[in-house]
Amino acid sequence: MIKRFLSYVEIKTKITSTFAFLLTIAYLFYVGQPIRWELTLLFFASMFLFDLTTTAINNYIDTKTNGIPLQFQRGAALLIIIVMLLASAFLGLCLVYYTDIVVLLLGGLCFLCGIFYTYGPAPISRQPWGEVLSGVFYGFFIPFILLYVNMPEGTYLTLAWNFSTISLDLQIFPLFTVLLLSVAPVCCTANIMLANNICDLEHDIQVKRHTLPYYIGKETSLYLFAAIYYVPYLAVILMVVLRILRPLTLVLLVTLIPVQKNIKIFFREQVKSRTFITSIKNYLVMMGTITALIFLSGLLGG
């Protein structure tokens, strides 16, 4: 039962949400910000449950047409989705109760994107912007919401409203810092999606699934796949120049060696069973290293 459930929600793919969370925890530790663990764990539980839910929805919908059997009877599979969705929503609303409307708005946006990623007349997974949205929602919104609930009020933005006016004040440099910090998870997550769609291109064309590689072609998609990996290194260099991170984090540049090796492997062959794993390996190498370096910077005195 447990093995079937873990297969149904594809537990091995949850590195994207987990590492984005860990990166943010490392950054909070680095800047010396006390972590509000009750809110942080509440957020993690809601986020992780919803990540499981979106994967289950994806599998539930896809198995209607791809001929692959579900791990459970369809009625039981649907019940699992409903229970996880309700539990995630409840925990999210508890977080909103202890925070404010900004968390409600951002969390609601994440819920809508996750549900309509696979569900609906024009699911996001069948559109050319799947890479962008998956990268942004996993790589940016998770760090931002986690930072928002832990940092002092007004650090990033202030939203005030009544029945006649809405006022939004944005703090430019703190928001710019979050954007730079999010570059690595955004890019690495987007490339997992891109690698998946490159491998599935021929099959996707047959089932009229028009993802990004369909529009720009396989060769251009491969060059985009490579180029995206270099952006996080530029972001880290800029963060060091701006003194947002310590020079120690430049050790990340060493990971260019295994990352480039994996890029070359994927360029030679785009077969899901053999080379898709290179995108996962690059994610783990880059995200694991930058998270560890930021944490180590905190230990050394931030």
mmCIF file of C-alpha atoms in Angstrom:
data_model
loop_
_atom_site.group_PDB
_atom_site.id
_atom_site.type_symbol
_atom_site.label_atom_id
_atom_site.label_comp_id
_atom_site.label_asym_id
_atom_site.label_seq_id
_atom_site.Cartn_x
_atom_site.Cartn_y
_atom_site.Cartn_z
ATOM 1 C CA MET A 1 0.000 0.000 0.000
ATOM 2 C CA ILE A 2 2.718 2.485 1.013
ATOM 3 C CA LYS A 3 4.882 1.587 -1.990
ATOM 4 C CA ARG A 4 1.918 2.043 -4.322
ATOM 5 C CA PHE A 5 1.124 5.427 -2.764
ATOM 6 C CA LEU A 6 4.723 6.619 -3.044
ATOM 7 C CA SER A 7 4.713 5.500 -6.674
ATOM 8 C CA TYR A 8 1.376 7.254 -7.301
ATOM 9 C CA VAL A 9 2.694 10.600 -6.028
ATOM 10 C CA GLU A 10 6.158 10.002 -7.530
ATOM 11 C CA ILE A 11 7.931 10.741 -4.258
ATOM 12 C CA LYS A 12 11.347 10.747 -5.967
ATOM 13 C CA THR A 13 10.407 13.882 -7.927
ATOM 14 C CA LYS A 14 9.789 15.972 -4.793
ATOM 15 C CA ILE A 15 13.361 17.252 -4.738
ATOM 16 C CA THR A 16 12.224 20.434 -6.510
ATOM 17 C CA SER A 17 10.027 21.616 -3.653
ATOM 18 C CA THR A 18 12.227 20.187 -0.891
ATOM 19 C CA PHE A 19 15.486 21.755 -2.088
ATOM 20 C CA ALA A 20 13.852 25.139 -2.715
ATOM 21 C CA PHE A 21 12.677 24.952 0.902
ATOM 22 C CA LEU A 22 16.109 23.916 2.212
ATOM 23 C CA LEU A 23 17.857 26.658 0.225
ATOM 24 C CA THR A 24 15.620 29.247 1.867
ATOM 25 C CA ILE A 25 16.202 27.816 5.341
ATOM 26 C CA ALA A 26 19.955 28.014 4.685
ATOM 27 C CA TYR A 27 19.615 31.657 3.615
ATOM 28 C CA LEU A 28 17.584 32.556 6.720
ATOM 29 C CA PHE A 29 20.300 30.961 8.844
ATOM 30 C CA TYR A 30 22.990 32.828 6.870
ATOM 31 C CA VAL A 31 21.406 36.269 7.415
ATOM 32 C CA GLY A 32 20.838 35.508 11.097
ATOM 33 C CA GLN A 33 17.065 35.667 10.922
ATOM 34 C CA PRO A 34 15.358 33.653 13.686
ATOM 35 C CA ILE A 35 13.142 31.056 12.060
ATOM 36 C CA ARG A 36 9.498 30.896 13.107
ATOM 37 C CA TRP A 37 9.402 27.129 13.130
ATOM 38 C CA GLU A 38 5.685 26.790 13.783
ATOM 39 C CA LEU A 39 4.877 28.786 10.625
ATOM 40 C CA THR A 40 7.749 27.248 8.665
ATOM 41 C CA LEU A 41 6.678 23.668 9.354
ATOM 42 C CA LEU A 42 3.053 24.566 8.670
ATOM 43 C CA PHE A 43 4.107 25.979 5.318
ATOM 44 C CA PHE A 44 6.254 22.938 4.513
ATOM 45 C CA ALA A 45 3.436 20.507 5.311
ATOM 46 C CA SER A 46 0.952 22.408 3.150
ATOM 47 C CA MET A 47 3.471 22.855 0.323
ATOM 48 C CA PHE A 48 4.638 19.235 0.331
ATOM 49 C CA LEU A 49 1.118 17.817 0.482
ATOM 50 C CA PHE A 50 0.069 20.006 -2.416
ATOM 51 C CA ASP A 51 3.121 18.930 -4.402
ATOM 52 C CA LEU A 52 2.033 15.320 -3.883
ATOM 53 C CA THR A 53 -1.501 16.275 -4.901
ATOM 54 C CA THR A 54 -0.503 17.905 -8.194
ATOM 55 C CA THR A 55 1.525 14.834 -9.174
ATOM 56 C CA ALA A 56 -1.374 12.541 -8.290
ATOM 57 C CA ILE A 57 -3.752 14.684 -10.382
ATOM 58 C CA ASN A 58 -1.283 14.542 -13.255
ATOM 59 C CA ASN A 59 -1.106 10.732 -13.075
ATOM 60 C CA TYR A 60 -4.862 10.377 -12.627
ATOM 61 C CA ILE A 61 -5.574 12.453 -15.746
ATOM 62 C CA ASP A 62 -2.777 11.058 -17.918
ATOM 63 C CA THR A 63 -3.646 7.407 -17.277
ATOM 64 C CA LYS A 64 -6.987 7.984 -18.971
ATOM 65 C CA THR A 65 -5.225 8.208 -22.328
ATOM 66 C CA ASN A 66 -1.692 6.774 -22.075
ATOM 67 C CA GLY A 67 -2.676 3.179 -21.292
ATOM 68 C CA ILE A 68 -0.568 3.028 -18.117
ATOM 69 C CA PRO A 69 -2.484 1.514 -15.161
ATOM 70 C CA LEU A 70 -2.970 3.487 -11.969
ATOM 71 C CA GLN A 71 -1.523 2.220 -8.701
ATOM 72 C CA PHE A 72 -5.072 2.193 -7.235
ATOM 73 C CA GLN A 73 -8.609 1.747 -8.485
ATOM 74 C CA ARG A 74 -9.758 5.042 -9.994
ATOM 75 C CA GLY A 75 -12.254 5.687 -7.205
ATOM 76 C CA ALA A 76 -9.610 5.181 -4.528
ATOM 77 C CA ALA A 77 -7.084 7.222 -6.523
ATOM 78 C CA LEU A 78 -9.527 10.120 -6.749
ATOM 79 C CA LEU A 79 -10.303 9.893 -3.021
ATOM 80 C CA ILE A 80 -6.579 10.132 -2.231
ATOM 81 C CA ILE A 81 -6.359 13.293 -4.339
ATOM 82 C CA ILE A 82 -9.346 14.874 -2.585
ATOM 83 C CA VAL A 83 -8.037 14.048 0.903
ATOM 84 C CA MET A 84 -4.564 15.426 0.168
ATOM 85 C CA LEU A 85 -5.992 18.544 -1.491
ATOM 86 C CA LEU A 86 -8.299 19.290 1.436
ATOM 87 C CA ALA A 87 -5.530 18.660 3.981
ATOM 88 C CA SER A 88 -3.145 20.932 2.079
ATOM 89 C CA ALA A 89 -5.784 23.662 1.776
ATOM 90 C CA PHE A 90 -6.619 23.413 5.485
ATOM 91 C CA LEU A 91 -2.967 23.746 6.496
ATOM 92 C CA GLY A 92 -2.558 26.629 4.054
ATOM 93 C CA LEU A 93 -5.541 28.443 5.568
ATOM 94 C CA CYS A 94 -4.089 27.876 9.034
ATOM 95 C CA LEU A 95 -0.916 29.581 7.817
ATOM 96 C CA VAL A 96 -2.986 32.462 6.448
ATOM 97 C CA TYR A 97 -4.724 32.789 9.827
ATOM 98 C CA TYR A 98 -1.369 33.352 11.529
ATOM 99 C CA THR A 99 -0.002 35.647 8.792
ATOM 100 C CA ASP A 100 -1.914 37.850 6.366
ATOM 101 C CA ILE A 101 -3.719 38.255 3.046
ATOM 102 C CA VAL A 102 -0.468 38.267 1.042
ATOM 103 C CA VAL A 103 0.078 34.602 1.928
ATOM 104 C CA LEU A 104 -3.548 33.897 0.986
ATOM 105 C CA LEU A 105 -3.172 35.533 -2.420
ATOM 106 C CA LEU A 106 0.168 33.913 -3.240
ATOM 107 C CA GLY A 107 -0.877 30.529 -1.888
ATOM 108 C CA GLY A 108 -4.145 30.693 -3.813
ATOM 109 C CA LEU A 109 -2.254 31.481 -7.000
ATOM 110 C CA CYS A 110 -0.009 28.456 -6.417
ATOM 111 C CA PHE A 111 -3.050 26.239 -5.835
ATOM 112 C CA LEU A 112 -4.689 27.388 -9.074
ATOM 113 C CA CYS A 113 -1.522 26.827 -11.095
ATOM 114 C CA GLY A 114 -0.973 23.385 -9.577
ATOM 115 C CA ILE A 115 -4.511 22.200 -10.267
ATOM 116 C CA PHE A 116 -4.704 23.555 -13.810
ATOM 117 C CA TYR A 117 -1.225 22.244 -14.618
ATOM 118 C CA THR A 118 -2.903 19.025 -15.757
ATOM 119 C CA TYR A 119 -6.634 19.577 -15.275
ATOM 120 C CA GLY A 120 -8.931 21.610 -17.493
ATOM 121 C CA PRO A 121 -9.589 22.164 -21.206
ATOM 122 C CA ALA A 122 -6.105 23.604 -21.808
ATOM 123 C CA PRO A 123 -3.771 22.181 -19.138
ATOM 124 C CA ILE A 124 -0.485 23.988 -18.608
ATOM 125 C CA SER A 125 1.489 20.768 -19.103
ATOM 126 C CA ARG A 126 0.340 20.708 -22.734
ATOM 127 C CA GLN A 127 1.334 24.305 -23.396
ATOM 128 C CA PRO A 128 4.708 25.915 -24.294
ATOM 129 C CA TRP A 129 5.013 27.775 -20.986
ATOM 130 C CA GLY A 130 5.102 24.726 -18.713
ATOM 131 C CA GLU A 131 8.859 25.125 -18.132
ATOM 132 C CA VAL A 132 8.502 28.775 -17.135
ATOM 133 C CA LEU A 133 5.587 28.262 -14.770
ATOM 134 C CA SER A 134 7.008 25.152 -13.098
ATOM 135 C CA GLY A 135 10.315 26.953 -12.586
ATOM 136 C CA VAL A 136 8.708 30.098 -11.200
ATOM 137 C CA PHE A 137 6.189 28.413 -8.909
ATOM 138 C CA TYR A 138 8.674 25.918 -7.465
ATOM 139 C CA GLY A 139 11.778 28.065 -7.632
ATOM 140 C CA PHE A 140 10.478 31.516 -6.703
ATOM 141 C CA PHE A 141 7.176 31.268 -4.852
ATOM 142 C CA ILE A 142 8.360 28.663 -2.350
ATOM 143 C CA PRO A 143 11.399 30.752 -1.269
ATOM 144 C CA PHE A 144 9.434 33.998 -1.322
ATOM 145 C CA ILE A 145 6.517 32.781 0.814
ATOM 146 C CA LEU A 146 8.903 31.129 3.273
ATOM 147 C CA LEU A 147 10.990 34.285 3.534
ATOM 148 C CA TYR A 148 7.864 36.436 3.822
ATOM 149 C CA VAL A 149 6.494 34.543 6.833
ATOM 150 C CA ASN A 150 9.874 34.577 8.615
ATOM 151 C CA MET A 151 11.306 38.033 7.937
ATOM 152 C CA PRO A 152 10.130 41.154 9.827
ATOM 153 C CA GLU A 153 6.894 42.691 8.587
ATOM 154 C CA GLY A 154 7.416 45.010 5.619
ATOM 155 C CA THR A 155 10.774 43.517 4.608
ATOM 156 C CA TYR A 156 9.597 42.787 1.071
ATOM 157 C CA LEU A 157 6.206 44.400 0.635
ATOM 158 C CA THR A 158 3.298 45.945 2.457
ATOM 159 C CA LEU A 159 -0.254 45.472 1.234
ATOM 160 C CA ALA A 160 -2.985 47.613 2.733
ATOM 161 C CA TRP A 161 -6.573 47.650 1.545
ATOM 162 C CA ASN A 162 -10.062 48.721 2.389
ATOM 163 C CA PHE A 163 -13.324 49.038 0.442
ATOM 164 C CA SER A 164 -12.132 52.118 -1.433
ATOM 165 C CA THR A 165 -8.358 51.783 -1.919
ATOM 166 C CA ILE A 166 -5.564 49.240 -2.291
ATOM 167 C CA SER A 167 -2.012 50.256 -1.426
ATOM 168 C CA LEU A 168 1.062 48.164 -2.295
ATOM 169 C CA ASP A 169 4.573 49.216 -1.234
ATOM 170 C CA LEU A 170 7.477 47.191 -2.620
ATOM 171 C CA GLN A 171 11.001 47.146 -1.197
ATOM 172 C CA ILE A 172 13.138 46.989 -4.342
ATOM 173 C CA PHE A 173 16.513 45.699 -3.137
ATOM 174 C CA PRO A 174 15.121 42.997 -0.795
ATOM 175 C CA LEU A 175 12.871 41.776 -3.623
ATOM 176 C CA PHE A 176 15.812 41.862 -6.017
ATOM 177 C CA THR A 177 17.740 39.728 -3.526
ATOM 178 C CA VAL A 178 14.943 37.139 -3.491
ATOM 179 C CA LEU A 179 14.899 37.111 -7.280
ATOM 180 C CA LEU A 180 18.637 36.431 -7.431
ATOM 181 C CA LEU A 181 18.407 33.758 -4.736
ATOM 182 C CA SER A 182 15.608 32.091 -6.708
ATOM 183 C CA VAL A 183 17.511 31.927 -9.994
ATOM 184 C CA ALA A 184 19.108 28.546 -9.207
ATOM 185 C CA PRO A 185 15.897 26.702 -8.224
ATOM 186 C CA VAL A 186 13.923 28.364 -11.037
ATOM 187 C CA CYS A 187 16.439 27.401 -13.727
ATOM 188 C CA CYS A 188 17.181 23.893 -12.445
ATOM 189 C CA THR A 189 13.479 23.094 -12.050
ATOM 190 C CA ALA A 190 12.633 24.466 -15.497
ATOM 191 C CA ASN A 191 15.371 22.313 -17.016
ATOM 192 C CA ILE A 192 13.928 19.138 -15.504
ATOM 193 C CA MET A 193 10.674 19.979 -17.242
ATOM 194 C CA LEU A 194 12.476 20.895 -20.466
ATOM 195 C CA ALA A 195 14.503 17.667 -20.500
ATOM 196 C CA ASN A 196 11.325 15.678 -19.930
ATOM 197 C CA ASN A 197 9.571 17.412 -22.831
ATOM 198 C CA ILE A 198 12.564 16.998 -25.151
ATOM 199 C CA CYS A 199 12.610 13.260 -24.455
ATOM 200 C CA ASP A 200 8.849 13.012 -24.987
ATOM 201 C CA LEU A 201 8.707 15.226 -28.089
ATOM 202 C CA GLU A 202 7.791 12.550 -30.655
ATOM 203 C CA HIS A 203 5.144 10.999 -28.405
ATOM 204 C CA ASP A 204 3.760 14.409 -27.447
ATOM 205 C CA ILE A 205 3.286 15.317 -31.114
ATOM 206 C CA GLN A 206 1.269 12.126 -31.616
ATOM 207 C CA VAL A 207 -1.090 12.970 -28.731
ATOM 208 C CA LYS A 208 -1.263 16.672 -29.736
ATOM 209 C CA ARG A 209 0.633 17.859 -26.699
ATOM 210 C CA HIS A 210 2.338 21.038 -27.892
ATOM 211 C CA THR A 211 5.095 21.786 -25.379
ATOM 212 C CA LEU A 212 7.970 24.233 -25.829
ATOM 213 C CA PRO A 213 10.213 21.836 -27.835
ATOM 214 C CA TYR A 214 7.351 21.406 -30.325
ATOM 215 C CA TYR A 215 7.434 25.126 -31.130
ATOM 216 C CA ILE A 216 11.184 25.813 -31.106
ATOM 217 C CA GLY A 217 12.458 22.405 -32.272
ATOM 218 C CA LYS A 218 14.659 19.816 -30.606
ATOM 219 C CA GLU A 219 18.007 21.386 -31.567
ATOM 220 C CA THR A 220 17.090 24.830 -30.227
ATOM 221 C CA SER A 221 15.627 23.191 -27.111
ATOM 222 C CA LEU A 222 18.939 21.452 -26.440
ATOM 223 C CA TYR A 223 20.888 24.708 -26.691
ATOM 224 C CA LEU A 224 18.331 26.359 -24.418
ATOM 225 C CA PHE A 225 18.729 23.447 -21.988
ATOM 226 C CA ALA A 226 22.483 24.093 -21.829
ATOM 227 C CA ALA A 227 22.195 27.889 -21.621
ATOM 228 C CA ILE A 228 19.743 27.796 -18.709
ATOM 229 C CA TYR A 229 22.290 25.977 -16.538
ATOM 230 C CA TYR A 230 24.800 28.816 -16.840
ATOM 231 C CA VAL A 231 22.407 31.498 -15.562
ATOM 232 C CA PRO A 232 22.554 30.452 -11.859
ATOM 233 C CA TYR A 233 26.357 30.783 -11.885
ATOM 234 C CA LEU A 234 26.020 34.359 -13.170
ATOM 235 C CA ALA A 235 23.427 35.089 -10.475
ATOM 236 C CA VAL A 236 25.713 33.799 -7.712
ATOM 237 C CA ILE A 237 28.633 35.869 -9.018
ATOM 238 C CA LEU A 238 26.396 38.958 -9.013
ATOM 239 C CA MET A 239 25.222 38.210 -5.464
ATOM 240 C CA VAL A 240 28.835 38.007 -4.303
ATOM 241 C CA VAL A 241 29.698 41.282 -6.084
ATOM 242 C CA LEU A 242 26.712 42.950 -4.384
ATOM 243 C CA ARG A 243 27.806 41.415 -1.049
ATOM 244 C CA ILE A 244 24.556 39.524 -0.674
ATOM 245 C CA LEU A 245 26.514 36.273 -0.368
ATOM 246 C CA ARG A 246 30.031 35.551 0.854
ATOM 247 C CA PRO A 247 32.847 34.834 -1.652
ATOM 248 C CA LEU A 248 32.791 31.275 -0.316
ATOM 249 C CA THR A 249 29.714 30.599 -2.459
ATOM 250 C CA LEU A 250 31.850 31.017 -5.588
ATOM 251 C CA VAL A 251 32.990 27.447 -4.902
ATOM 252 C CA LEU A 252 29.763 26.642 -6.750
ATOM 253 C CA LEU A 253 31.686 27.297 -9.975
ATOM 254 C CA VAL A 254 33.483 23.990 -9.463
ATOM 255 C CA THR A 255 30.188 22.207 -10.169
ATOM 256 C CA LEU A 256 30.423 23.423 -13.755
ATOM 257 C CA ILE A 257 32.588 20.361 -14.402
ATOM 258 C CA PRO A 258 29.971 17.657 -13.634
ATOM 259 C CA VAL A 259 27.142 19.857 -14.943
ATOM 260 C CA GLN A 260 28.868 20.309 -18.283
ATOM 261 C CA LYS A 261 29.574 16.581 -18.441
ATOM 262 C CA ASN A 262 25.871 15.827 -17.964
ATOM 263 C CA ILE A 263 24.912 18.402 -20.595
ATOM 264 C CA LYS A 264 27.153 16.635 -23.117
ATOM 265 C CA ILE A 265 25.598 13.270 -22.254
ATOM 266 C CA PHE A 266 22.104 14.663 -22.825
ATOM 267 C CA PHE A 267 23.172 16.288 -26.110
ATOM 268 C CA ARG A 268 24.317 12.919 -27.445
ATOM 269 C CA GLU A 269 21.065 11.112 -26.692
ATOM 270 C CA GLN A 270 17.642 12.235 -25.484
ATOM 271 C CA VAL A 271 16.123 9.008 -24.193
ATOM 272 C CA LYS A 272 14.007 9.245 -21.071
ATOM 273 C CA SER A 273 15.050 5.885 -19.640
ATOM 274 C CA ARG A 274 18.764 6.635 -20.035
ATOM 275 C CA THR A 275 19.595 10.344 -20.181
ATOM 276 C CA PHE A 276 16.693 12.254 -18.591
ATOM 277 C CA ILE A 277 18.412 11.488 -15.283
ATOM 278 C CA THR A 278 21.130 14.019 -16.212
ATOM 279 C CA SER A 279 18.704 16.863 -15.440
ATOM 280 C CA ILE A 280 18.038 15.367 -11.999
ATOM 281 C CA LYS A 281 21.758 14.944 -11.352
ATOM 282 C CA ASN A 282 22.457 18.544 -12.330
ATOM 283 C CA TYR A 283 19.650 19.725 -10.061
ATOM 284 C CA LEU A 284 21.072 17.825 -7.106
ATOM 285 C CA VAL A 285 24.648 18.944 -7.773
ATOM 286 C CA MET A 286 23.795 22.633 -8.173
ATOM 287 C CA MET A 287 21.078 22.977 -5.549
ATOM 288 C CA GLY A 288 22.823 20.773 -3.028
ATOM 289 C CA THR A 289 26.076 22.696 -3.386
ATOM 290 C CA ILE A 290 24.624 26.215 -3.226
ATOM 291 C CA THR A 291 22.456 25.262 -0.227
ATOM 292 C CA ALA A 292 25.446 23.785 1.618
ATOM 293 C CA LEU A 293 27.667 26.793 0.794
ATOM 294 C CA ILE A 294 25.106 29.313 2.041
ATOM 295 C CA PHE A 295 24.635 27.304 5.229
ATOM 296 C CA LEU A 296 28.388 27.052 5.705
ATOM 297 C CA SER A 297 28.658 30.813 5.195
ATOM 298 C CA GLY A 298 26.215 31.224 8.082
ATOM 299 C CA LEU A 299 28.342 28.971 10.280
ATOM 300 C CA LEU A 300 31.395 31.074 9.463
ATOM 301 C CA GLY A 301 29.671 34.249 10.533
ATOM 302 C CA GLY A 302 27.570 35.402 7.515
#
